[in-house]
PDB file of C-alpha atoms in Angstrom:
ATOM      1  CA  UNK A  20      -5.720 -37.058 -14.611  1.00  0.00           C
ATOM      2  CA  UNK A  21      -5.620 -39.005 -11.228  1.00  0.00           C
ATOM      3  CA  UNK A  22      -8.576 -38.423  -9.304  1.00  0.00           C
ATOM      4  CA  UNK A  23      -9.195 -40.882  -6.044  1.00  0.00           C
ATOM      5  CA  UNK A  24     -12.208 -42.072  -6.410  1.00  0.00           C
ATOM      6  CA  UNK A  25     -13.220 -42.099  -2.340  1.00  0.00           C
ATOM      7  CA  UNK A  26     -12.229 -38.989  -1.727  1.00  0.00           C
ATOM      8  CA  UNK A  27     -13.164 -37.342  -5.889  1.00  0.00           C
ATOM      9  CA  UNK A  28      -9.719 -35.247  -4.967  1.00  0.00           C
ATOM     10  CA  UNK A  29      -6.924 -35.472  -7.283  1.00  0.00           C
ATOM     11  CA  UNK A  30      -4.455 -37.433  -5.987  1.00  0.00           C
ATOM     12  CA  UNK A  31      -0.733 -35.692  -5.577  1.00  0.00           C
ATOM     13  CA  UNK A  32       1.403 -37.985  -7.786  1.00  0.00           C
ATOM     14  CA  UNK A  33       2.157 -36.888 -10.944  1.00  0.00           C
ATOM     15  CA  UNK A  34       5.147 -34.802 -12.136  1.00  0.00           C
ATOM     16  CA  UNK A  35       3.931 -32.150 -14.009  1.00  0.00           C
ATOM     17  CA  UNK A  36       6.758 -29.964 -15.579  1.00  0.00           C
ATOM     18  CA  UNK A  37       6.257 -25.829 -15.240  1.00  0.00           C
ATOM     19  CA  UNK A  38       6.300 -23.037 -12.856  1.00  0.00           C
ATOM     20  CA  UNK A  39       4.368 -20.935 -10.896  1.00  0.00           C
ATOM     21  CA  UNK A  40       4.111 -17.237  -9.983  1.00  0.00           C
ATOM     22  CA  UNK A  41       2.917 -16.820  -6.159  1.00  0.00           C
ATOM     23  CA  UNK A  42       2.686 -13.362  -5.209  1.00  0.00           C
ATOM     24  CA  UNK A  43       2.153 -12.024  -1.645  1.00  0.00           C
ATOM     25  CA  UNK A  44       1.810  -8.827  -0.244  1.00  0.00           C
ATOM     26  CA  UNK A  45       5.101  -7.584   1.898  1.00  0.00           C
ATOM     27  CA  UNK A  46       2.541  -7.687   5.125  1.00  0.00           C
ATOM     28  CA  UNK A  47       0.019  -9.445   6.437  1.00  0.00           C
ATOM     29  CA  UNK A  48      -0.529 -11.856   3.707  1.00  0.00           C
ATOM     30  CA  UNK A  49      -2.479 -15.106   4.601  1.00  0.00           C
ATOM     31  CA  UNK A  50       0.445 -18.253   5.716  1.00  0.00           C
ATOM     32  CA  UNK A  51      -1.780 -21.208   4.652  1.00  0.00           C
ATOM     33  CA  UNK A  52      -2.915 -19.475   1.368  1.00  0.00           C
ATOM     34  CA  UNK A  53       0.676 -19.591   0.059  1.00  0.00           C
ATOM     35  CA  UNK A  54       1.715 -22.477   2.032  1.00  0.00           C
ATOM     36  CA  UNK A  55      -1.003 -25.168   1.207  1.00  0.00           C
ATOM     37  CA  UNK A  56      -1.167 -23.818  -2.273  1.00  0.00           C
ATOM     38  CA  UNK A  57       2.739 -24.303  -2.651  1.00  0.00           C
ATOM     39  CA  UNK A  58       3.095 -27.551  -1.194  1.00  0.00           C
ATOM     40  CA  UNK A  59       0.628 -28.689  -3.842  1.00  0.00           C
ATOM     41  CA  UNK A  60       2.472 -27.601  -6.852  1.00  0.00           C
ATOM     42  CA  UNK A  61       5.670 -28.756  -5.201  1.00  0.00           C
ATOM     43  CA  UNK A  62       4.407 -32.142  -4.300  1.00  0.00           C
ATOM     44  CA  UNK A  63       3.448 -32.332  -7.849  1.00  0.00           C
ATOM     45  CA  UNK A  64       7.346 -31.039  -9.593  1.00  0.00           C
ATOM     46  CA  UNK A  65       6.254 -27.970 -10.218  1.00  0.00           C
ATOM     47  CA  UNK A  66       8.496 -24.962  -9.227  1.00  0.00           C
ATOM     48  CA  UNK A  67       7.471 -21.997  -7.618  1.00  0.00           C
ATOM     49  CA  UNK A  68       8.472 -18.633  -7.501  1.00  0.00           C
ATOM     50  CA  UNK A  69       7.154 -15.802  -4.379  1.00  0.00           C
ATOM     51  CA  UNK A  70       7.696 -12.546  -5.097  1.00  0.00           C
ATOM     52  CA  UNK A  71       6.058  -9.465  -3.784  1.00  0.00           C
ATOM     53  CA  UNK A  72       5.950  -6.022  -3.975  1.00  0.00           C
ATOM     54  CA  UNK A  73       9.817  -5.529  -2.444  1.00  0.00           C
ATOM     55  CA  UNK A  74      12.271  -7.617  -1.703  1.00  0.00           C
ATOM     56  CA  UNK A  75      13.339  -8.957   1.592  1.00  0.00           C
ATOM     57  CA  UNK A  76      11.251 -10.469   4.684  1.00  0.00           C
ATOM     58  CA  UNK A  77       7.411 -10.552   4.149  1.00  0.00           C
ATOM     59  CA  UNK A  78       5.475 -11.230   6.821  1.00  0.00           C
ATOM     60  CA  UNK A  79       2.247 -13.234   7.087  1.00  0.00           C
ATOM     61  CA  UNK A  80      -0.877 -12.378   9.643  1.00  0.00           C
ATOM     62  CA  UNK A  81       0.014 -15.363  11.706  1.00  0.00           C
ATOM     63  CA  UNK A  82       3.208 -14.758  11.850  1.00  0.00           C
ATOM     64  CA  UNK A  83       5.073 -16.585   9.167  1.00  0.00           C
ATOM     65  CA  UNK A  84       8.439 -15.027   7.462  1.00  0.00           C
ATOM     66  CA  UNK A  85       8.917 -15.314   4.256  1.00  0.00           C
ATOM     67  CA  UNK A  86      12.756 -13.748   2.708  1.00  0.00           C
ATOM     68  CA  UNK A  87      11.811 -12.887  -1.317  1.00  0.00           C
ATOM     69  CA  UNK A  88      14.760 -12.047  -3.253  1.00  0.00           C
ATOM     70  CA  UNK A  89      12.581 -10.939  -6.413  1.00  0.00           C
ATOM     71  CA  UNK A  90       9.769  -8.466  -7.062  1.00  0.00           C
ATOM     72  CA  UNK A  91       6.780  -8.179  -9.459  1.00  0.00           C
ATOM     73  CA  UNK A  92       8.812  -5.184 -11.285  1.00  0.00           C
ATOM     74  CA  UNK A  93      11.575  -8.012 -11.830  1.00  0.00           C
ATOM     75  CA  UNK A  94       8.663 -10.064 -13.523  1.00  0.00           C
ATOM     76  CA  UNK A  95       9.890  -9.644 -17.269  1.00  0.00           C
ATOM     77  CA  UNK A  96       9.288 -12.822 -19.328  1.00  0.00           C
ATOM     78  CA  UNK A  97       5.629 -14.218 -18.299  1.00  0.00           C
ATOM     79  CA  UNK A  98       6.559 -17.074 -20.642  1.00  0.00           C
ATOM     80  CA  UNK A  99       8.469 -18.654 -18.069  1.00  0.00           C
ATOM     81  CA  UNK A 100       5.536 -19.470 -15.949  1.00  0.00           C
ATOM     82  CA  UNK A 101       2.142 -21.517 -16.340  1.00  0.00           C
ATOM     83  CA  UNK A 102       0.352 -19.763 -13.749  1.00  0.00           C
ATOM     84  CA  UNK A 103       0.141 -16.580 -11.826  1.00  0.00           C
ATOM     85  CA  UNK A 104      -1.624 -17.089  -8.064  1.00  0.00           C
ATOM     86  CA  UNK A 105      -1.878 -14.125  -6.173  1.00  0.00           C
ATOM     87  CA  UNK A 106      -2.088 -14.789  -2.413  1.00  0.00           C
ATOM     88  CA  UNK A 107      -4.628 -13.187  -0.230  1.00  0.00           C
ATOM     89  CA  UNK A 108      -4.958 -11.620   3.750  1.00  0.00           C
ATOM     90  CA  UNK A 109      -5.476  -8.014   4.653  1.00  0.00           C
ATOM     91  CA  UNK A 110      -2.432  -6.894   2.940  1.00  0.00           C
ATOM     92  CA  UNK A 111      -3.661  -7.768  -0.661  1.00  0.00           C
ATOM     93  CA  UNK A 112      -5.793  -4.582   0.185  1.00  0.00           C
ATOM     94  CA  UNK A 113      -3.247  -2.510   1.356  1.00  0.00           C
ATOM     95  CA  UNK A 114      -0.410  -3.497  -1.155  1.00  0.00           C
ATOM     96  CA  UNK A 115      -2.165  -5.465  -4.418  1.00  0.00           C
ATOM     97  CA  UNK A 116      -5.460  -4.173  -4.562  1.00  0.00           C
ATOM     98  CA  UNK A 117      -4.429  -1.444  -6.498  1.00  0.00           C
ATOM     99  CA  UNK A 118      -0.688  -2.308  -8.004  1.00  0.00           C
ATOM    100  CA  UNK A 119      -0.179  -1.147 -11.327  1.00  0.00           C
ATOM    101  CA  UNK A 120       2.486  -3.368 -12.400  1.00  0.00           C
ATOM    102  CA  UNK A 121       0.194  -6.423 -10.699  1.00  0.00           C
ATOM    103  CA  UNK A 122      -2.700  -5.701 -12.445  1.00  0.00           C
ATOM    104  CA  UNK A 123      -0.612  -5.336 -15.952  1.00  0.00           C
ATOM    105  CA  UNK A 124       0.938  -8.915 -14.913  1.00  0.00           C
ATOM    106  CA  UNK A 125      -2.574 -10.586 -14.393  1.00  0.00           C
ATOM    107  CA  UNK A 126      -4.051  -9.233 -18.017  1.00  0.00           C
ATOM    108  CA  UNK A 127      -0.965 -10.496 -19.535  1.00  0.00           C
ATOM    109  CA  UNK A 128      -1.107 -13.831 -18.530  1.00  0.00           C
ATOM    110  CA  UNK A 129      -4.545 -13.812 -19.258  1.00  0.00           C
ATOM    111  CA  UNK A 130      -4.225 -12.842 -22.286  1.00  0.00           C
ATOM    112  CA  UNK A 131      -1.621 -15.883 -22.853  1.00  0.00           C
ATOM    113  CA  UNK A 132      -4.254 -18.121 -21.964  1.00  0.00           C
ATOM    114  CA  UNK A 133      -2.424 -18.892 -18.670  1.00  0.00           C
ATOM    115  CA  UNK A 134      -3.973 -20.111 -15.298  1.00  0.00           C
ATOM    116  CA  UNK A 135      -4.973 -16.765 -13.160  1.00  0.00           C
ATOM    117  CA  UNK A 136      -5.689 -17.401  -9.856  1.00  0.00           C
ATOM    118  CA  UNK A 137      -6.405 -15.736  -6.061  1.00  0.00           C
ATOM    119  CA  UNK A 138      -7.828 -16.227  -3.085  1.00  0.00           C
ATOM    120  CA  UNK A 139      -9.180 -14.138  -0.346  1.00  0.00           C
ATOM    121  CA  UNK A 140      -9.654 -10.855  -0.362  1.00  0.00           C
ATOM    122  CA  UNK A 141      -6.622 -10.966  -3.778  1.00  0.00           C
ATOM    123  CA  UNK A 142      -9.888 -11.625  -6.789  1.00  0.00           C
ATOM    124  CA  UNK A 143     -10.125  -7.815  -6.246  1.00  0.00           C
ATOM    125  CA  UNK A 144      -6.966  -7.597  -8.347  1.00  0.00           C
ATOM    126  CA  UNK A 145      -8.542  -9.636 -11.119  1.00  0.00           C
ATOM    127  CA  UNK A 146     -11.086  -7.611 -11.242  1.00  0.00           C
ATOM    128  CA  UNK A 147      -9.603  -4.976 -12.035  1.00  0.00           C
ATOM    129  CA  UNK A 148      -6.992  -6.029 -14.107  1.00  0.00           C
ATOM    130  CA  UNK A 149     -10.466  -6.925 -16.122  1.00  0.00           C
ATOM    131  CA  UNK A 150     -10.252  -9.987 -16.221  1.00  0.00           C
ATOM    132  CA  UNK A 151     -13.901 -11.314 -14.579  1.00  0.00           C
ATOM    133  CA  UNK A 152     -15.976  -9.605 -16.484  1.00  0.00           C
ATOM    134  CA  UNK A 153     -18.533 -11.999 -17.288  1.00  0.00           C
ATOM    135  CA  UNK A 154     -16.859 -14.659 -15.421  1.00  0.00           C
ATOM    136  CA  UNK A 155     -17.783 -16.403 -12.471  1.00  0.00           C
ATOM    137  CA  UNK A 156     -15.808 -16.065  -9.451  1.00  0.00           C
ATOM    138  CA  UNK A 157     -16.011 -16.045  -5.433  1.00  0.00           C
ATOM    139  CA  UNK A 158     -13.638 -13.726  -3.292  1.00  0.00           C
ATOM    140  CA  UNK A 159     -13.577 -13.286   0.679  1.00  0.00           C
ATOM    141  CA  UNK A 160     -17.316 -12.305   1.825  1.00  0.00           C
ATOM    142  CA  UNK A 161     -16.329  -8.858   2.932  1.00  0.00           C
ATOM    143  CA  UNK A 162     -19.017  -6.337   1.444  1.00  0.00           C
ATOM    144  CA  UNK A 163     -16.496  -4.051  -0.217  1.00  0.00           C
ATOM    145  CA  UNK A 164     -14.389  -6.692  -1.823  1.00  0.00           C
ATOM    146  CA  UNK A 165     -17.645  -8.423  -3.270  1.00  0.00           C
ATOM    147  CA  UNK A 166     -19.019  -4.832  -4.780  1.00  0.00           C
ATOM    148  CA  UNK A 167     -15.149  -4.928  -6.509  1.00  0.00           C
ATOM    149  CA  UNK A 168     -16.175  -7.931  -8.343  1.00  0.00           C
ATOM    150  CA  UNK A 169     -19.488  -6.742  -9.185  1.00  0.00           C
ATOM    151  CA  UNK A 170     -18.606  -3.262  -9.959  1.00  0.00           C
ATOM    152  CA  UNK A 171     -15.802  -4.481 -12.743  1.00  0.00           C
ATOM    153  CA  UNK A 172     -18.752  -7.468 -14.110  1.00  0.00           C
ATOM    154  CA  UNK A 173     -18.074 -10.353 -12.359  1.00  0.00           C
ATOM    155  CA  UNK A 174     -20.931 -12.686 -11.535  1.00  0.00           C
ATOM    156  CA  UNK A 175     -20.217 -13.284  -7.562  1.00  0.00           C
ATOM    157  CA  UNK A 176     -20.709 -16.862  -6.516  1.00  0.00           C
ATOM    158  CA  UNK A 177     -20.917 -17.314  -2.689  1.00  0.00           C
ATOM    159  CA  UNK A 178     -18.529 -20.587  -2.719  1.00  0.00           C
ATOM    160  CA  UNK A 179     -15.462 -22.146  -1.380  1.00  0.00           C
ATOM    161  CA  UNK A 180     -13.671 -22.073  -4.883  1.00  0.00           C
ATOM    162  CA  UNK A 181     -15.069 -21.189  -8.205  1.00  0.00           C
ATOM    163  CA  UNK A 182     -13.396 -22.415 -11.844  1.00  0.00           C
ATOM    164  CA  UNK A 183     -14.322 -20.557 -14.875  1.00  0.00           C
ATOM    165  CA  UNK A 184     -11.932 -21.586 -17.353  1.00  0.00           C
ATOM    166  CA  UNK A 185      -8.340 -20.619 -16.701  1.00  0.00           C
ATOM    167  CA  UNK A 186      -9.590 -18.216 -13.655  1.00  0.00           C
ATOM    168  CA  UNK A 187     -10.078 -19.809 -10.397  1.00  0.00           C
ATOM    169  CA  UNK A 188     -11.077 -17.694  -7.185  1.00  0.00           C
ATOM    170  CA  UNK A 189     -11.351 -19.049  -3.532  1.00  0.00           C
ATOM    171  CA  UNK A 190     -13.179 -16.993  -0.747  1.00  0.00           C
ATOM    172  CA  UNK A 191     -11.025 -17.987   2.352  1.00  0.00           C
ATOM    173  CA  UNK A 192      -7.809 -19.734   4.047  1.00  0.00           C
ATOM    174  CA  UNK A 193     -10.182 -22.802   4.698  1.00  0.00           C
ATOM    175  CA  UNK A 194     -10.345 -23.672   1.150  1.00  0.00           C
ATOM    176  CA  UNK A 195      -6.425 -23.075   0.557  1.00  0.00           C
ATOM    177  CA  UNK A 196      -5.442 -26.769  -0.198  1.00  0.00           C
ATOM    178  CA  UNK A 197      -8.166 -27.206  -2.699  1.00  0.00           C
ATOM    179  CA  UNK A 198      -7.696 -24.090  -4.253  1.00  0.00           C
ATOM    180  CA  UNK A 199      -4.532 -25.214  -5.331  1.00  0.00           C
ATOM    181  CA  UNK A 200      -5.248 -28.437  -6.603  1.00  0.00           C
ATOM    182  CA  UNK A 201      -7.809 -26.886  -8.681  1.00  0.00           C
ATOM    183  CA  UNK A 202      -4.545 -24.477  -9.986  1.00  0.00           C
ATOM    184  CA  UNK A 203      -3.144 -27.862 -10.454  1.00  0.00           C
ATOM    185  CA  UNK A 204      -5.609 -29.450 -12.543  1.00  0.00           C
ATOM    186  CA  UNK A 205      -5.840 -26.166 -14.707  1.00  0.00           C
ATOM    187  CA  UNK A 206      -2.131 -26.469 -15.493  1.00  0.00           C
ATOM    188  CA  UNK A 207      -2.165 -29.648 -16.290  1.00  0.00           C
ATOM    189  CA  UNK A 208      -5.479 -29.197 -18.661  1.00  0.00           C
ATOM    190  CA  UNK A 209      -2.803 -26.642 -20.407  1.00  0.00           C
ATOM    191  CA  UNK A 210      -0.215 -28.509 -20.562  1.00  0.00           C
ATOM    192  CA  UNK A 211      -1.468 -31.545 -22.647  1.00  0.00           C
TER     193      UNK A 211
END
């Protein structure tokens, strides 16, 4: 592992073979929670797949355009990837929150003992795909999105990014860049 010892942040200079599945809602998803994220696992040689719920331009609340050529439905082989992150904003509520086919993604990487990860107001999904129950986690401090983690048995931590094992959960855009380098240092845990 290459952690700086100023700064305690791991330092983006390894090559770590694998991909990851970022998935954003067709509107209003948050820019810097797929873009920070991304250039982390890039930075690093991972690859990186967006997808969302169509196909086509997605649009982020500040304005960023994003042209996905590949849905969730078109998700068939989880094997391919290391990690699923789901991106958050005030379309994960609309569009994720309660996606069938997004919540049957999440348990089955889960269940693969792959990284699961979101941020924002997108932990909602992993709670109920199921998989925070009894786990630790954070998600954007909006009342009803912090009763979704407690209703499905997660124990709600009011911090910037939470780890519990191969879930990791950030509350908000500000903690975007270190959100994914602790997806990075979870894939690379699984990959030795």
């Amino acid at each position: 592992m290459c952690i700086n010892k100023e700064e305690g942040n791991y330092m983006e200079n390894k090559t770590i073979n694998g991909k990851v599945l970022m998935v954003i809602a067709p509107k209003d998803f948050r820019d810097e929670e797929l873009f920070e994220p991304m250039a982390v696992f890039e930075s690093n040689g991972l690859k990186v797949d967006v997808v969302s719920t169509k196909k086509g331009e997605c649009v982020g609340m500040l304005g960023s355009k994003v042209y996905v050529n590949k849905t969730i439905y078109d998700i068939n082989n989880i094997d391919d990837y290391d990690a699923i992150v789901i991106v958050g904003g005030i379309g994960s509520k609309e569009y994720l929150w309660n996606n069938t086919k997004l919540i049957e993604l999440v348990k089955e990487f889960y269940d693969k003992g792959k990284v699961v990860a979101a941020i924002c107001l997108s932990p909602v999904v992993l709670a109920r795909a199921g998989v925070l129950k009894g786990k630790k986690a954070t998600v954007f401090p909006a009342p009803e999105a912090i009763e979704e983690l407690k209703k499905y048995g997660a124990i709600y931590e009011d911090k910037g990014v939470v780890v519990d094992g191969n879930v990791i959960t950030a509350k908000s855009p500000d903690y975007a860049r270190l959100f994914g380098l602790e997806v990075l240092k979870a894939i690379e845990r699984l990959s030795r």
